[in-house]
Amino acid sequence: MTFDYDLITLGAGSGGVAASRRAALHGARVAIVEGSRVGGTCVIRGCVPKKLLMYAAQFGDSMREARGYGWVLPEPRFDMATWAAAKAAETDRLEGIYRQMLQGSGVEVVAGWARLDGPNRVAVATDTGDRVLTARHILIATGGAPVRDSIPGIEACATSDDLLDLQQLPERAAVIGGGYIALEFASILARLGVKVSVFYRGELPLRGFDTMLRTSVVAELTAAGVQLHPGSAPQRVQRTSGGFLLSLGEDRVLEFPWVLNATGRRPNTAQLNLASAGLVPDAFGALAVNAALQTGALDVYAIGDVTNRINLTPVAIAEGRALADSLFGAKPHAVDLSRVASAVFTLPPLATVGPSEAQAVQAGLRVAVYEADFRPMKQAFIGGTERTRMKLLVDADSQVVLAAHMVGADAPEIVQSLAVALSAGATKADFDRTIAMHPTAAEEFVLMREPMRVLPAA
Ligand code: NDP
């Protein structure tokens, strides 16, 4: 049988673009179908603009701190519209780069929303009607979108997509959720002058993270003036003329002019006509894949957030490249997801690689816990209260370092580098014989001498 393409990729986000370019590099004939902007969530409405807003927030801190270092500054004021215009220009620039890279690799970009149309067929709804394309392999890389039905009435609230397009910030905001998006934006908005309240249903936010990180983030957000409401998930949200009413049970109702729905993201599969290829997603809409990223349908693969495993851009990119190498480069390989580092870009940020204390113990390991907790030099000088906290988890039997966790300035930069050591199987002795770089915060990771405690295996 002959096909129009060797590979059709559905979705031009980070994963889809990486897979398509790598496949084309190996000589495959590739089309990528995208109904929205090239670049996907990360570039257009996620990681990149979020980090640009975090930088805006950080400048507020820097100006305040600068006074303690002798700078005489006028009272600063943040203008969201100025930021929004610069952000729009930057996302346009990045989208242009993505398009150029695809073109340079020989990947054809097809504009329109794609759906499966039986085995090896993709139908694309374009401005001029449906266009049907055929391919030897089909890759679903359609990512995810904010959940809008987690709580009755929440569909009227803003999502992170909407927040990043605001021209003006509200004076007060409620954030619903206690995950990455909730905490990053709570922290950022508070620094930009918004009075923020966060409602999450657990005792601590960031379920699944090490307790040290979870308690630290609570302390830092509280110090930044964020009102935290643990154990309180709104039962319903009601739109009013002036904003939103959050019903919190037992007749407790609070009103906010603006509410951020940060209750998670769901895979984009509903519109894909998966059944035509014999595919059934799970109850949440995610596509199951095996180690070779194959779905249950012959010749159909999936990568990244649409599979709802580790929903991080670098994972989708690594999977896309591995798939392209395997299908077209005669270099089959799988992605090792056992030790993926990640960061939460609160101010200060936190970063982590490896299991939490609880997860390590549950895995049947005896765990030596090393910790450092200090006020960084930059803060101590100006009487700041922000602390840096670090933790290393070491297998008490093999002495292999299992995990590094950190909250504090530059945590993501530091932990990314430590992830290399952990991937290489570094032991505590390797850390111990590494000479410190002084004066830095990172040096504390090689200066931890005695474990605070040794935990028995569960
Ligand atoms: P998360 O899964 O991280 O958090 C969702 C939050 O919403 C959780 O606190 C969850 O509570 C809560 N929640 C879910 N349903 C309800 C409900 N019905 N009522 C009340 N609370 C609810 O999702 P995010 O949207 O924050 O982020 C999505 C993913 O995107 C992340 O998991 C991450 O993989 C990625 N991401 C990564 C970033 C980074 O790398 N820095 C930044 C942003 C996103 P509970 O924990 O109790 O279930």
Short mmCIF file of C-alpha atoms and ligand atoms in Angstrom, two decimals:
data_model
loop_
_atom_site.label_atom_id
_atom_site.label_comp_id
_atom_site.label_asym_id
_atom_site.label_seq_id
_atom_site.Cartn_x
_atom_site.Cartn_y
_atom_site.Cartn_z
CA MET A 1 0.00 0.00 0.00
CA THR A 2 1.24 3.50 -0.69
CA PHE A 3 0.66 6.43 1.62
CA ASP A 4 0.85 10.21 1.26
CA TYR A 5 3.31 10.37 4.18
CA ASP A 6 5.48 8.12 6.31
CA LEU A 7 4.31 9.98 9.41
CA ILE A 8 1.43 12.29 10.21
CA THR A 9 1.69 14.00 13.59
CA LEU A 10 -1.44 15.37 15.23
CA GLY A 11 -0.49 18.45 17.24
CA ALA A 12 2.41 20.89 16.80
CA GLY A 13 3.38 21.26 20.45
CA SER A 14 6.84 20.55 21.82
CA GLY A 15 6.51 16.77 21.49
CA GLY A 16 4.90 16.70 18.07
CA VAL A 17 7.38 19.18 16.61
CA ALA A 18 10.37 17.28 18.04
CA ALA A 19 9.12 13.94 16.70
CA SER A 20 8.30 15.35 13.27
CA ARG A 21 11.62 17.13 12.83
CA ARG A 22 13.63 14.10 13.95
CA ALA A 23 11.60 11.83 11.63
CA ALA A 24 12.22 14.18 8.68
CA LEU A 25 15.91 14.25 9.56
CA HIS A 26 15.90 10.47 9.13
CA GLY A 27 14.42 10.94 5.65
CA ALA A 28 10.75 10.34 6.42
CA ARG A 29 8.00 12.23 4.57
CA VAL A 30 6.23 14.03 7.41
CA ALA A 31 3.12 16.20 7.84
CA ILE A 32 2.15 17.84 11.11
CA VAL A 33 -1.44 18.96 11.62
CA GLU A 34 -2.25 21.84 13.95
CA GLY A 35 -5.54 23.68 14.43
CA SER A 36 -4.13 26.39 16.67
CA ARG A 37 -0.70 27.96 16.92
CA VAL A 38 2.55 26.12 16.31
CA GLY A 39 4.45 25.71 19.59
CA GLY A 40 1.63 24.26 21.68
CA THR A 41 0.92 24.74 25.35
CA CYS A 42 4.51 25.19 26.50
CA VAL A 43 5.47 27.96 24.11
CA ILE A 44 2.15 29.73 23.57
CA ARG A 45 0.18 29.42 26.83
CA GLY A 46 2.29 27.53 29.37
CA CYS A 47 5.88 27.21 30.51
CA VAL A 48 7.34 30.07 28.50
CA PRO A 49 4.84 32.90 29.14
CA LYS A 50 4.45 31.67 32.73
CA LYS A 51 8.18 32.00 33.29
CA LEU A 52 8.14 35.45 31.69
CA LEU A 53 5.43 36.49 34.17
CA MET A 54 7.49 34.94 36.97
CA TYR A 55 10.43 37.12 35.92
CA ALA A 56 8.12 40.16 36.05
CA ALA A 57 7.14 39.19 39.59
CA GLN A 58 10.76 38.58 40.58
CA PHE A 59 11.72 42.12 39.56
CA GLY A 60 9.42 43.38 42.32
CA ASP A 61 11.43 41.34 44.84
CA SER A 62 14.70 42.51 43.34
CA MET A 63 13.73 46.17 43.62
CA ARG A 64 12.66 45.73 47.23
CA GLU A 65 15.88 43.86 48.03
CA ALA A 66 17.97 46.39 46.13
CA ARG A 67 17.02 49.06 48.66
CA GLY A 68 18.65 46.97 51.37
CA TYR A 69 21.79 46.93 49.25
CA GLY A 70 21.94 50.72 49.00
CA TRP A 71 19.90 51.52 45.91
CA VAL A 72 17.57 54.48 46.12
CA LEU A 73 14.55 53.69 43.94
CA PRO A 74 11.16 55.27 43.27
CA GLU A 75 8.07 53.29 44.26
CA PRO A 76 7.60 50.77 41.41
CA ARG A 77 4.28 49.96 39.72
CA PHE A 78 3.57 46.93 37.54
CA ASP A 79 1.64 47.42 34.30
CA MET A 80 0.17 44.16 33.03
CA ALA A 81 -0.70 45.63 29.61
CA THR A 82 2.97 46.42 28.95
CA TRP A 83 3.94 42.88 29.92
CA ALA A 84 1.10 41.43 27.80
CA ALA A 85 2.26 43.30 24.69
CA ALA A 86 5.87 42.16 25.17
CA LYS A 87 4.70 38.60 25.83
CA ALA A 88 2.60 38.57 22.67
CA ALA A 89 5.60 39.73 20.64
CA GLU A 90 7.82 37.07 22.21
CA THR A 91 5.37 34.21 21.60
CA ASP A 92 5.00 35.40 17.98
CA ARG A 93 8.79 35.35 17.66
CA LEU A 94 9.05 31.85 19.13
CA GLU A 95 6.20 30.55 16.99
CA GLY A 96 8.03 31.92 13.96
CA ILE A 97 11.17 30.04 14.99
CA TYR A 98 9.18 26.82 15.40
CA ARG A 99 7.62 27.24 11.94
CA GLN A 100 11.04 27.94 10.41
CA MET A 101 12.52 24.88 12.09
CA LEU A 102 9.74 22.69 10.72
CA GLN A 103 10.12 24.16 7.26
CA GLY A 104 13.90 23.80 7.41
CA SER A 105 13.51 20.13 8.30
CA GLY A 106 11.13 19.56 5.38
CA VAL A 107 8.05 18.92 7.54
CA GLU A 108 4.78 20.00 5.92
CA VAL A 109 2.53 21.98 8.28
CA VAL A 110 -1.16 21.39 7.64
CA ALA A 111 -3.47 23.98 9.26
CA GLY A 112 -6.71 22.59 10.67
CA TRP A 113 -8.11 20.29 13.34
CA ALA A 114 -7.28 16.63 12.74
CA ARG A 115 -9.22 13.50 13.58
CA LEU A 116 -8.61 9.86 12.82
CA ASP A 117 -10.54 8.49 9.86
CA GLY A 118 -9.96 4.76 10.04
CA PRO A 119 -6.65 2.90 9.83
CA ASN A 120 -3.79 4.99 8.41
CA ARG A 121 -6.12 7.89 7.59
CA VAL A 122 -6.39 11.37 9.06
CA ALA A 123 -9.14 13.85 8.18
CA VAL A 124 -8.28 17.52 8.61
CA ALA A 125 -11.02 20.12 8.93
CA THR A 126 -9.59 23.05 6.97
CA ASP A 127 -11.08 26.40 5.95
CA THR A 128 -12.00 24.88 2.59
CA GLY A 129 -13.50 21.63 3.89
CA ASP A 130 -12.19 18.24 4.94
CA ARG A 131 -8.91 17.01 3.56
CA VAL A 132 -7.99 13.34 3.98
CA LEU A 133 -4.35 12.35 4.33
CA THR A 134 -2.88 8.87 4.62
CA ALA A 135 0.25 7.75 6.46
CA ARG A 136 2.17 4.61 7.29
CA HIS A 137 2.40 5.82 10.93
CA ILE A 138 0.21 8.24 12.89
CA LEU A 139 1.42 10.04 16.01
CA ILE A 140 -1.03 11.57 18.45
CA ALA A 141 0.65 14.46 20.25
CA THR A 142 -2.39 16.60 20.99
CA GLY A 143 -1.47 17.43 24.60
CA GLY A 144 -4.06 18.51 27.14
CA ALA A 145 -6.27 21.39 28.16
CA PRO A 146 -7.54 22.76 31.48
CA VAL A 147 -10.28 20.70 33.13
CA ARG A 148 -13.45 22.81 33.15
CA ASP A 149 -15.93 20.52 34.87
CA SER A 150 -14.18 19.59 38.15
CA ILE A 151 -16.65 21.62 40.26
CA PRO A 152 -20.20 22.72 39.36
CA GLY A 153 -20.03 26.23 37.91
CA ILE A 154 -16.23 26.34 37.54
CA GLU A 155 -16.49 26.54 33.76
CA ALA A 156 -17.13 30.29 34.11
CA CYS A 157 -13.78 30.84 35.87
CA ALA A 158 -10.50 31.78 34.21
CA THR A 159 -7.88 29.16 33.42
CA SER A 160 -4.13 29.67 33.14
CA ASP A 161 -4.69 30.28 29.39
CA ASP A 162 -6.92 33.26 30.22
CA LEU A 163 -4.62 34.57 32.95
CA LEU A 164 -1.70 34.80 30.55
CA ASP A 165 -3.83 36.92 28.20
CA LEU A 166 -5.04 39.44 30.81
CA GLN A 167 -4.45 43.12 30.08
CA GLN A 168 -5.13 44.10 33.67
CA LEU A 169 -4.78 42.17 36.92
CA PRO A 170 -7.66 41.85 39.39
CA GLU A 171 -7.22 43.35 42.86
CA ARG A 172 -8.24 40.11 44.56
CA ALA A 173 -8.20 36.57 43.27
CA ALA A 174 -9.14 33.08 44.42
CA VAL A 175 -7.12 30.16 43.12
CA ILE A 176 -8.74 26.72 43.22
CA GLY A 177 -6.31 23.79 43.30
CA GLY A 178 -3.03 22.96 45.00
CA GLY A 179 -0.86 21.73 42.12
CA TYR A 180 1.84 23.25 39.94
CA ILE A 181 -0.36 25.82 38.20
CA ALA A 182 -2.23 26.91 41.33
CA LEU A 183 0.90 27.57 43.36
CA GLU A 184 3.00 29.12 40.60
CA PHE A 185 0.30 31.66 39.76
CA ALA A 186 -0.63 32.28 43.41
CA SER A 187 3.00 33.15 44.09
CA ILE A 188 3.39 35.26 40.95
CA LEU A 189 0.11 37.16 41.35
CA ALA A 190 0.84 37.96 45.00
CA ARG A 191 4.21 39.46 43.98
CA LEU A 192 2.42 41.56 41.36
CA GLY A 193 0.16 43.11 43.98
CA VAL A 194 -2.94 40.86 43.82
CA LYS A 195 -4.51 39.71 47.12
CA VAL A 196 -4.56 35.96 46.59
CA SER A 197 -6.46 33.19 48.40
CA VAL A 198 -5.75 29.56 47.51
CA PHE A 199 -8.28 26.78 48.14
CA TYR A 200 -7.03 23.20 48.06
CA ARG A 201 -8.55 20.03 49.37
CA GLY A 202 -5.51 18.40 51.01
CA GLU A 203 -3.81 19.34 54.27
CA LEU A 204 -0.79 20.44 52.24
CA PRO A 205 -0.57 21.44 48.57
CA LEU A 206 1.56 19.65 45.94
CA ARG A 207 0.40 16.11 46.59
CA GLY A 208 3.15 13.60 45.80
CA PHE A 209 6.04 15.98 46.49
CA ASP A 210 8.40 15.53 49.45
CA THR A 211 6.90 16.90 52.67
CA MET A 212 9.83 19.27 53.14
CA LEU A 213 8.95 20.95 49.84
CA ARG A 214 5.25 21.02 50.65
CA THR A 215 5.71 22.63 54.09
CA SER A 216 8.30 25.08 52.74
CA VAL A 217 6.02 26.27 49.97
CA VAL A 218 3.27 26.86 52.54
CA ALA A 219 5.67 28.96 54.65
CA GLU A 220 6.94 31.00 51.70
CA LEU A 221 3.48 31.65 50.24
CA THR A 222 2.20 32.69 53.65
CA ALA A 223 5.17 35.04 54.07
CA ALA A 224 4.31 36.55 50.68
CA GLY A 225 0.84 37.38 51.99
CA VAL A 226 -1.06 34.57 50.24
CA GLN A 227 -4.08 33.32 52.22
CA LEU A 228 -4.00 29.53 52.17
CA HIS A 229 -7.17 27.53 52.78
CA PRO A 230 -6.19 23.86 53.25
CA GLY A 231 -8.88 21.21 53.34
CA SER A 232 -11.31 23.44 51.47
CA ALA A 233 -12.47 22.55 48.01
CA PRO A 234 -15.36 24.71 46.86
CA GLN A 235 -18.50 22.63 46.34
CA ARG A 236 -19.83 24.99 43.71
CA VAL A 237 -18.98 28.24 42.01
CA GLN A 238 -21.63 30.77 41.10
CA ARG A 239 -21.19 33.70 38.80
CA THR A 240 -22.52 37.05 40.06
CA SER A 241 -22.59 40.52 38.55
CA GLY A 242 -19.44 41.44 40.49
CA GLY A 243 -17.53 38.16 40.28
CA PHE A 244 -17.93 34.70 41.73
CA LEU A 245 -19.32 33.11 44.88
CA LEU A 246 -17.41 30.09 46.20
CA SER A 247 -19.51 27.76 48.35
CA LEU A 248 -17.23 26.11 50.86
CA GLY A 249 -19.75 24.08 52.83
CA GLU A 250 -21.55 24.71 56.12
CA ASP A 251 -23.04 27.93 54.73
CA ARG A 252 -19.58 29.39 54.18
CA VAL A 253 -19.67 31.47 51.01
CA LEU A 254 -16.90 33.80 49.86
CA GLU A 255 -16.99 36.27 47.00
CA PHE A 256 -14.09 37.06 44.68
CA PRO A 257 -13.95 39.33 41.65
CA TRP A 258 -11.78 36.84 39.77
CA VAL A 259 -11.16 33.09 40.15
CA LEU A 260 -8.45 30.89 38.64
CA ASN A 261 -9.47 27.31 37.94
CA ALA A 262 -6.24 25.34 38.50
CA THR A 263 -7.82 21.95 39.09
CA GLY A 264 -5.76 20.04 36.56
CA ARG A 265 -5.51 19.35 32.86
CA ARG A 266 -7.15 16.67 30.72
CA PRO A 267 -5.80 14.96 27.56
CA ASN A 268 -7.12 16.32 24.28
CA THR A 269 -8.71 13.21 22.82
CA ALA A 270 -12.45 13.91 22.75
CA GLN A 271 -12.47 15.27 19.18
CA LEU A 272 -10.05 12.74 17.67
CA ASN A 273 -12.58 10.13 16.50
CA LEU A 274 -10.41 7.50 18.17
CA ALA A 275 -13.05 4.81 17.72
CA SER A 276 -12.49 4.88 13.95
CA ALA A 277 -9.06 3.36 14.61
CA GLY A 278 -10.39 1.02 17.29
CA LEU A 279 -8.93 3.12 20.13
CA VAL A 280 -10.59 3.69 23.48
CA PRO A 281 -9.07 6.22 25.89
CA ASP A 282 -9.26 5.72 29.66
CA ALA A 283 -11.96 7.36 31.77
CA PHE A 284 -9.92 10.58 31.97
CA GLY A 285 -9.40 10.67 28.18
CA ALA A 286 -5.78 9.51 28.22
CA LEU A 287 -4.28 7.11 25.68
CA ALA A 288 -2.40 4.15 27.08
CA VAL A 289 0.93 3.35 25.40
CA ASN A 290 3.52 0.62 25.78
CA ALA A 291 7.27 1.18 26.20
CA ALA A 292 7.54 1.68 22.43
CA LEU A 293 4.85 4.43 22.65
CA GLN A 294 2.42 2.32 20.66
CA THR A 295 -1.29 2.68 21.41
CA GLY A 296 -3.67 -0.24 21.12
CA ALA A 297 -4.11 0.46 17.39
CA LEU A 298 -1.68 -0.71 14.77
CA ASP A 299 0.55 2.12 13.46
CA VAL A 300 -0.85 4.67 15.94
CA TYR A 301 1.51 6.10 18.56
CA ALA A 302 1.10 8.69 21.30
CA ILE A 303 3.52 10.87 23.27
CA GLY A 304 3.42 13.56 25.95
CA ASP A 305 0.44 14.92 27.88
CA VAL A 306 -2.15 13.04 25.82
CA THR A 307 -0.88 9.90 27.56
CA ASN A 308 -1.17 11.58 31.02
CA ARG A 309 1.88 10.00 32.65
CA ILE A 310 4.55 12.64 33.36
CA ASN A 311 3.08 15.80 31.87
CA LEU A 312 6.25 17.77 31.25
CA THR A 313 7.55 19.29 28.00
CA PRO A 314 11.00 17.65 28.11
CA VAL A 315 9.37 14.24 28.52
CA ALA A 316 7.23 14.78 25.41
CA ILE A 317 10.29 15.96 23.46
CA ALA A 318 12.40 12.98 24.56
CA GLU A 319 9.57 10.60 23.68
CA GLY A 320 9.06 12.22 20.27
CA ARG A 321 12.71 11.90 19.39
CA ALA A 322 12.92 8.32 20.67
CA LEU A 323 9.90 7.36 18.60
CA ALA A 324 11.28 8.97 15.43
CA ASP A 325 14.67 7.28 15.96
CA SER A 326 12.94 3.95 16.49
CA LEU A 327 10.61 4.17 13.48
CA PHE A 328 12.88 5.83 10.93
CA GLY A 329 16.44 5.94 12.27
CA ALA A 330 17.04 2.23 12.87
CA LYS A 331 17.94 3.25 16.44
CA PRO A 332 15.12 1.89 18.57
CA HIS A 333 15.33 3.17 22.11
CA ALA A 334 12.95 3.90 24.97
CA VAL A 335 12.90 6.92 27.25
CA ASP A 336 13.89 6.32 30.87
CA LEU A 337 11.21 8.03 32.96
CA SER A 338 12.49 6.72 36.27
CA ARG A 339 14.30 9.89 37.34
CA VAL A 340 12.70 12.95 35.77
CA ALA A 341 13.54 16.24 37.49
CA SER A 342 10.87 18.90 37.77
CA ALA A 343 10.44 22.36 39.22
CA VAL A 344 7.60 24.47 40.54
CA PHE A 345 8.31 28.09 39.69
CA THR A 346 7.01 29.71 42.82
CA LEU A 347 9.12 32.49 44.35
CA PRO A 348 11.35 31.07 45.70
CA PRO A 349 11.11 28.06 43.38
CA LEU A 350 11.33 24.42 44.33
CA ALA A 351 12.87 21.58 42.40
CA THR A 352 13.05 17.87 42.80
CA VAL A 353 14.56 14.74 41.30
CA GLY A 354 13.89 11.25 42.58
CA PRO A 355 11.33 9.96 45.07
CA SER A 356 9.97 11.73 48.13
CA GLU A 357 10.95 10.36 51.54
CA ALA A 358 7.61 8.52 51.76
CA GLN A 359 7.93 7.06 48.24
CA ALA A 360 11.50 5.85 48.87
CA VAL A 361 10.48 4.10 52.09
CA GLN A 362 7.43 2.60 50.36
CA ALA A 363 9.76 1.24 47.66
CA GLY A 364 11.29 -0.98 50.35
CA LEU A 365 14.50 0.99 50.89
CA ARG A 366 16.29 1.94 54.09
CA VAL A 367 16.74 5.67 53.61
CA ALA A 368 19.35 8.01 55.10
CA VAL A 369 18.03 11.58 55.09
CA TYR A 370 20.50 14.49 54.84
CA GLU A 371 19.19 18.02 55.23
CA ALA A 372 20.32 21.62 55.16
CA ASP A 373 18.19 24.60 56.20
CA PHE A 374 19.61 28.11 56.18
CA ARG A 375 18.95 31.75 55.42
CA PRO A 376 20.86 32.50 52.22
CA MET A 377 23.56 35.17 52.36
CA LYS A 378 21.65 37.52 50.03
CA GLN A 379 18.63 37.47 52.38
CA ALA A 380 20.53 37.58 55.65
CA PHE A 381 22.23 40.81 54.55
CA ILE A 382 18.90 42.63 54.26
CA GLY A 383 17.14 40.95 57.16
CA GLY A 384 14.97 38.84 54.84
CA THR A 385 13.16 35.79 56.18
CA GLU A 386 13.29 33.59 53.05
CA ARG A 387 15.04 30.28 53.72
CA THR A 388 16.75 27.74 51.52
CA ARG A 389 16.11 24.09 52.34
CA MET A 390 17.77 21.07 50.78
CA LYS A 391 17.43 17.34 51.19
CA LEU A 392 19.35 14.36 49.88
CA LEU A 393 17.91 10.87 50.21
CA VAL A 394 20.50 8.10 50.18
CA ASP A 395 19.98 4.35 50.05
CA ALA A 396 21.43 3.46 53.46
CA ASP A 397 22.58 0.07 52.19
CA SER A 398 24.08 0.80 48.76
CA GLN A 399 24.91 4.49 49.51
CA VAL A 400 23.44 5.46 46.11
CA VAL A 401 21.87 8.93 46.14
CA LEU A 402 18.18 8.42 45.42
CA ALA A 403 16.81 11.94 45.41
CA ALA A 404 17.62 15.63 45.74
CA HIS A 405 14.98 18.15 46.80
CA MET A 406 15.44 21.88 47.17
CA VAL A 407 13.45 25.02 47.80
CA GLY A 408 15.24 28.32 47.46
CA ALA A 409 16.73 30.71 44.91
CA ASP A 410 18.00 28.92 41.79
CA ALA A 411 16.68 25.53 42.94
CA PRO A 412 15.67 24.47 39.38
CA GLU A 413 19.12 25.34 37.98
CA ILE A 414 20.90 23.48 40.77
CA VAL A 415 18.71 20.38 40.79
CA GLN A 416 18.89 20.04 36.99
CA SER A 417 22.66 19.64 37.31
CA LEU A 418 22.33 17.24 40.24
CA ALA A 419 19.99 15.12 38.11
CA VAL A 420 22.99 14.24 35.92
CA ALA A 421 24.84 12.87 38.94
CA LEU A 422 21.79 10.88 40.00
CA SER A 423 21.31 9.51 36.47
CA ALA A 424 24.95 8.41 36.56
CA GLY A 425 24.30 6.51 39.81
CA ALA A 426 26.34 8.78 42.09
CA THR A 427 26.86 7.63 45.67
CA LYS A 428 27.04 9.76 48.79
CA ALA A 429 30.83 9.28 48.71
CA ASP A 430 30.91 10.92 45.25
CA PHE A 431 29.10 13.94 46.68
CA ASP A 432 31.43 13.98 49.73
CA ARG A 433 34.65 14.08 47.72
CA THR A 434 33.37 16.88 45.49
CA ILE A 435 35.04 20.14 46.55
CA ALA A 436 32.55 22.87 47.36
CA MET A 437 32.25 26.06 45.30
CA HIS A 438 32.17 28.95 47.74
CA PRO A 439 30.16 31.04 48.47
CA THR A 440 27.16 29.39 46.85
CA ALA A 441 23.98 27.77 48.08
CA ALA A 442 24.60 24.70 45.92
CA GLU A 443 27.76 23.85 47.89
CA GLU A 444 25.55 22.69 50.77
CA PHE A 445 24.68 19.64 48.67
CA VAL A 446 28.31 18.44 48.92
CA LEU A 447 28.78 19.47 52.54
CA MET A 448 26.11 17.35 54.22
CA ARG A 449 28.08 15.06 56.52
CA GLU A 450 25.74 13.27 58.96
CA PRO A 451 22.24 12.02 58.15
CA MET A 452 19.48 13.70 60.18
CA ARG A 453 17.81 10.30 60.43
CA VAL A 454 17.78 6.82 58.90
CA LEU A 455 14.33 5.52 58.04
CA PRO A 456 13.58 1.80 58.07
CA ALA A 457 12.05 0.28 54.93
CA ALA A 458 8.25 0.05 54.94
P1 NDP B 1 -1.99 19.26 39.01
O1 NDP B 1 -2.44 17.89 38.75
O2 NDP B 1 -0.58 19.54 39.37
O3 NDP B 1 -2.89 19.89 40.16
C1 NDP B 1 -4.29 19.86 40.11
C2 NDP B 1 -4.80 20.37 41.45
O4 NDP B 1 -6.20 20.49 41.37
C3 NDP B 1 -4.48 19.41 42.58
O5 NDP B 1 -4.14 20.17 43.71
C4 NDP B 1 -5.82 18.70 42.79
O6 NDP B 1 -6.02 18.29 44.10
C5 NDP B 1 -6.79 19.80 42.46
N1 NDP B 1 -8.11 19.33 42.06
C6 NDP B 1 -8.42 18.47 41.07
N2 NDP B 1 -9.75 18.28 41.02
C7 NDP B 1 -10.28 19.03 42.01
C8 NDP B 1 -11.60 19.24 42.47
N3 NDP B 1 -12.64 18.65 41.90
N4 NDP B 1 -11.78 20.07 43.52
C9 NDP B 1 -10.73 20.67 44.11
N5 NDP B 1 -9.46 20.50 43.72
C10 NDP B 1 -9.24 19.70 42.66
O7 NDP B 1 -2.47 20.08 37.73
P2 NDP B 1 -2.06 21.51 37.18
O8 NDP B 1 -3.25 21.93 36.39
O9 NDP B 1 -1.53 22.39 38.23
O10 NDP B 1 -0.89 21.16 36.17
C11 NDP B 1 -1.09 20.18 35.18
C12 NDP B 1 0.20 19.51 34.86
O11 NDP B 1 0.96 20.37 34.05
C13 NDP B 1 1.05 19.22 36.07
O12 NDP B 1 0.76 18.01 36.69
C14 NDP B 1 2.43 19.25 35.50
O13 NDP B 1 2.71 17.96 35.05
C15 NDP B 1 2.32 20.24 34.36
N6 NDP B 1 2.88 21.55 34.76
C16 NDP B 1 4.20 21.63 35.00
C17 NDP B 1 4.77 22.82 35.37
C18 NDP B 1 6.23 22.88 35.63
O14 NDP B 1 6.94 21.99 35.21
N7 NDP B 1 6.72 23.88 36.35
C19 NDP B 1 3.98 24.04 35.51
C20 NDP B 1 2.59 23.84 35.24
C21 NDP B 1 2.06 22.63 34.89
P3 NDP B 1 -5.47 16.88 44.66
O15 NDP B 1 -3.98 16.98 44.72
O16 NDP B 1 -6.11 16.78 46.00
O17 NDP B 1 -5.92 15.85 43.68
#
